[in-house]
Amino acid sequence: MTDQQHVDRQWLQAAIDLSHLCPAVETAYAVGAIIVDRFGHEVSRGFSRETDSHVHAEESALAKLTDTRVDLSGSTIYTSLEPCSVRKSRPRPCAELIIAVGITRVVLALHEPPLFVTCHGVELLQTAGAEVIEIPELADQVRAINAHLPGISR
């Protein structure tokens, strides 16, 4: 395992651990997200339903940066679940928000299961030029956190 792979696993594990803070609901996944700048420093974190019943983890982490002048070019977002490509409760999905702020690297544990929508977040990110890395060895933890939802198997 390279140093970068080790670092990616550590940050992704922290995002998965963060998802335990999400209030469990039958209509959405529990997700954690952490944004790390190009120098390896955390700049923000968020989890699903952190500030309201519809906020997604990536959206929550990004919203905390709206009043700052943080340069996100070269940054990585670690998210336990694939960033959404379709939103029923907001005008812009998380994949588009990530692209808009210039984050160029996304590390995730699990592609979004097609329980609520058919997600194409990875494809949107890759089409925009972002590097997407999946660490499937951590996916079972994400499934376990979301085991209250039908169709999520461990």
mmCIF file of C-alpha atoms in Angstrom:
data_model
loop_
_atom_site.group_PDB
_atom_site.id
_atom_site.type_symbol
_atom_site.label_atom_id
_atom_site.label_comp_id
_atom_site.label_asym_id
_atom_site.label_seq_id
_atom_site.Cartn_x
_atom_site.Cartn_y
_atom_site.Cartn_z
ATOM 1 C CA MET A 1 0.000 0.000 0.000
ATOM 2 C CA THR A 2 1.369 3.419 -0.965
ATOM 3 C CA ASP A 3 1.501 6.333 1.453
ATOM 4 C CA GLN A 4 -1.350 8.028 -0.458
ATOM 5 C CA GLN A 5 -3.520 4.899 -0.246
ATOM 6 C CA HIS A 6 -2.886 4.746 3.494
ATOM 7 C CA VAL A 7 -3.803 8.431 3.899
ATOM 8 C CA ASP A 8 -6.931 7.947 1.760
ATOM 9 C CA ARG A 9 -8.059 5.005 3.908
ATOM 10 C CA GLN A 10 -7.552 7.011 7.115
ATOM 11 C CA TRP A 11 -9.552 10.019 5.900
ATOM 12 C CA LEU A 12 -12.296 7.827 4.422
ATOM 13 C CA GLN A 13 -12.540 5.898 7.679
ATOM 14 C CA ALA A 14 -12.953 9.219 9.501
ATOM 15 C CA ALA A 15 -15.780 10.161 7.084
ATOM 16 C CA ILE A 16 -17.458 6.808 7.690
ATOM 17 C CA ASP A 17 -17.111 7.294 11.451
ATOM 18 C CA LEU A 18 -18.680 10.751 11.066
ATOM 19 C CA SER A 19 -21.721 9.213 9.373
ATOM 20 C CA HIS A 20 -22.648 7.582 12.702
ATOM 21 C CA LEU A 21 -23.793 11.061 13.812
ATOM 22 C CA CYS A 22 -26.576 11.106 11.197
ATOM 23 C CA PRO A 23 -30.089 10.754 12.534
ATOM 24 C CA ALA A 24 -31.459 7.530 11.021
ATOM 25 C CA VAL A 25 -34.442 8.023 8.715
ATOM 26 C CA GLU A 26 -36.244 5.738 6.272
ATOM 27 C CA THR A 27 -35.944 8.205 3.384
ATOM 28 C CA ALA A 28 -32.199 8.876 3.124
ATOM 29 C CA TYR A 29 -28.739 7.442 3.651
ATOM 30 C CA ALA A 30 -26.435 8.253 6.549
ATOM 31 C CA VAL A 31 -23.281 9.741 5.016
ATOM 32 C CA GLY A 32 -20.180 11.510 6.292
ATOM 33 C CA ALA A 33 -17.868 13.768 4.273
ATOM 34 C CA ILE A 34 -14.535 15.463 4.964
ATOM 35 C CA ILE A 35 -12.766 17.981 2.715
ATOM 36 C CA VAL A 36 -8.964 17.940 2.828
ATOM 37 C CA ASP A 37 -6.871 20.599 1.066
ATOM 38 C CA ARG A 38 -3.975 19.852 -1.278
ATOM 39 C CA PHE A 39 -1.564 20.071 1.671
ATOM 40 C CA GLY A 40 -3.375 17.322 3.592
ATOM 41 C CA HIS A 41 -5.169 19.552 6.099
ATOM 42 C CA GLU A 42 -8.831 19.190 6.925
ATOM 43 C CA VAL A 43 -10.810 22.279 5.945
ATOM 44 C CA SER A 44 -14.369 21.118 6.613
ATOM 45 C CA ARG A 45 -16.576 18.178 7.487
ATOM 46 C CA GLY A 46 -20.274 17.406 7.474
ATOM 47 C CA PHE A 47 -22.829 14.658 7.772
ATOM 48 C CA SER A 48 -26.290 14.016 6.449
ATOM 49 C CA ARG A 49 -29.079 15.880 8.260
ATOM 50 C CA GLU A 50 -26.526 17.849 10.277
ATOM 51 C CA THR A 51 -28.281 21.209 9.867
ATOM 52 C CA ASP A 52 -31.683 20.265 8.477
ATOM 53 C CA SER A 53 -33.608 17.168 7.495
ATOM 54 C CA HIS A 54 -32.640 17.432 3.811
ATOM 55 C CA VAL A 55 -28.951 18.392 3.934
ATOM 56 C CA HIS A 56 -26.472 15.890 2.491
ATOM 57 C CA ALA A 57 -23.015 15.340 3.977
ATOM 58 C CA GLU A 58 -21.073 16.880 1.090
ATOM 59 C CA GLU A 59 -23.476 19.825 0.962
ATOM 60 C CA SER A 60 -23.059 20.370 4.704
ATOM 61 C CA ALA A 61 -19.257 20.341 4.494
ATOM 62 C CA LEU A 62 -19.252 22.722 1.518
ATOM 63 C CA ALA A 63 -21.758 25.100 3.127
ATOM 64 C CA LYS A 64 -19.360 25.691 6.019
ATOM 65 C CA LEU A 65 -16.884 27.163 3.528
ATOM 66 C CA THR A 66 -19.203 29.667 1.832
ATOM 67 C CA ASP A 67 -18.007 32.618 3.901
ATOM 68 C CA THR A 68 -14.318 31.774 3.620
ATOM 69 C CA ARG A 69 -11.775 32.167 0.874
ATOM 70 C CA VAL A 70 -10.454 28.606 1.018
ATOM 71 C CA ASP A 71 -8.833 27.548 -2.245
ATOM 72 C CA LEU A 72 -10.249 24.100 -2.968
ATOM 73 C CA SER A 73 -8.224 23.473 -6.113
ATOM 74 C CA GLY A 74 -6.329 20.235 -5.660
ATOM 75 C CA SER A 75 -8.510 19.298 -2.680
ATOM 76 C CA THR A 76 -10.019 15.904 -1.948
ATOM 77 C CA ILE A 77 -13.457 15.149 -0.565
ATOM 78 C CA TYR A 78 -13.767 11.897 1.319
ATOM 79 C CA THR A 79 -17.352 10.699 1.371
ATOM 80 C CA SER A 80 -18.718 7.427 2.642
ATOM 81 C CA LEU A 81 -21.240 7.197 -0.217
ATOM 82 C CA GLU A 82 -21.142 8.301 -3.853
ATOM 83 C CA PRO A 83 -22.103 11.980 -4.195
ATOM 84 C CA CYS A 84 -25.649 12.301 -5.498
ATOM 85 C CA SER A 85 -26.440 13.202 -9.091
ATOM 86 C CA VAL A 86 -30.166 13.712 -8.522
ATOM 87 C CA ARG A 87 -31.843 15.712 -5.741
ATOM 88 C CA LYS A 88 -35.504 15.766 -4.903
ATOM 89 C CA SER A 89 -35.129 18.370 -2.152
ATOM 90 C CA ARG A 90 -32.544 20.785 -3.589
ATOM 91 C CA PRO A 91 -31.867 22.386 -6.984
ATOM 92 C CA ARG A 92 -28.264 21.096 -7.303
ATOM 93 C CA PRO A 93 -26.973 17.617 -6.500
ATOM 94 C CA CYS A 94 -23.776 17.124 -4.512
ATOM 95 C CA ALA A 95 -21.710 15.996 -7.519
ATOM 96 C CA GLU A 96 -22.434 19.336 -9.209
ATOM 97 C CA LEU A 97 -21.617 21.266 -6.018
ATOM 98 C CA ILE A 98 -18.263 19.468 -5.769
ATOM 99 C CA ILE A 99 -17.442 20.250 -9.403
ATOM 100 C CA ALA A 100 -18.474 23.907 -9.002
ATOM 101 C CA VAL A 101 -16.023 24.572 -6.156
ATOM 102 C CA GLY A 102 -13.089 22.989 -7.969
ATOM 103 C CA ILE A 103 -12.503 19.862 -5.907
ATOM 104 C CA THR A 104 -10.554 17.565 -8.203
ATOM 105 C CA ARG A 105 -10.410 14.347 -6.216
ATOM 106 C CA VAL A 106 -13.183 12.267 -4.650
ATOM 107 C CA VAL A 107 -12.620 9.185 -2.492
ATOM 108 C CA LEU A 108 -15.616 7.015 -1.598
ATOM 109 C CA ALA A 109 -16.409 3.634 -0.101
ATOM 110 C CA LEU A 110 -19.666 2.699 -1.821
ATOM 111 C CA HIS A 111 -21.611 3.585 -4.945
ATOM 112 C CA GLU A 112 -25.122 4.722 -4.055
ATOM 113 C CA PRO A 113 -27.530 1.769 -4.213
ATOM 114 C CA PRO A 114 -30.583 2.435 -6.438
ATOM 115 C CA LEU A 115 -33.029 2.571 -3.529
ATOM 116 C CA PHE A 116 -34.199 6.175 -3.933
ATOM 117 C CA VAL A 117 -32.772 7.248 -7.312
ATOM 118 C CA THR A 118 -30.394 5.958 -9.946
ATOM 119 C CA CYS A 119 -27.175 7.793 -9.120
ATOM 120 C CA HIS A 120 -24.560 8.775 -11.675
ATOM 121 C CA GLY A 121 -22.403 10.921 -9.387
ATOM 122 C CA VAL A 122 -19.163 9.131 -10.227
ATOM 123 C CA GLU A 123 -19.781 9.561 -13.950
ATOM 124 C CA LEU A 124 -20.570 13.279 -13.545
ATOM 125 C CA LEU A 125 -17.407 13.828 -11.533
ATOM 126 C CA GLN A 126 -15.205 11.905 -13.954
ATOM 127 C CA THR A 127 -16.700 13.696 -16.969
ATOM 128 C CA ALA A 128 -15.787 16.990 -15.272
ATOM 129 C CA GLY A 129 -12.195 15.784 -14.885
ATOM 130 C CA ALA A 130 -12.200 14.750 -11.243
ATOM 131 C CA GLU A 131 -10.248 11.715 -10.130
ATOM 132 C CA VAL A 132 -12.597 9.282 -8.371
ATOM 133 C CA ILE A 133 -11.184 6.560 -6.147
ATOM 134 C CA GLU A 134 -13.286 3.826 -4.600
ATOM 135 C CA ILE A 135 -12.109 1.889 -1.558
ATOM 136 C CA PRO A 136 -14.563 -1.023 -1.563
ATOM 137 C CA GLU A 137 -12.929 -2.711 1.444
ATOM 138 C CA LEU A 138 -14.688 -0.098 3.606
ATOM 139 C CA ALA A 139 -18.089 -0.473 1.914
ATOM 140 C CA ASP A 140 -19.442 -3.008 4.407
ATOM 141 C CA GLN A 141 -19.197 -0.386 7.150
ATOM 142 C CA VAL A 142 -21.325 1.992 5.079
ATOM 143 C CA ARG A 143 -23.865 -0.772 4.443
ATOM 144 C CA ALA A 144 -23.978 -1.549 8.182
ATOM 145 C CA ILE A 145 -24.605 2.105 9.103
ATOM 146 C CA ASN A 146 -27.476 2.138 6.593
ATOM 147 C CA ALA A 147 -28.809 -1.347 7.386
ATOM 148 C CA HIS A 148 -32.111 0.169 8.554
ATOM 149 C CA LEU A 149 -32.959 0.863 4.896
ATOM 150 C CA PRO A 150 -34.558 -1.830 2.755
ATOM 151 C CA GLY A 151 -32.283 -3.314 0.108
ATOM 152 C CA ILE A 152 -29.051 -2.487 1.928
ATOM 153 C CA SER A 153 -27.326 -5.770 2.593
ATOM 154 C CA ARG A 154 -24.303 -6.209 4.778
#
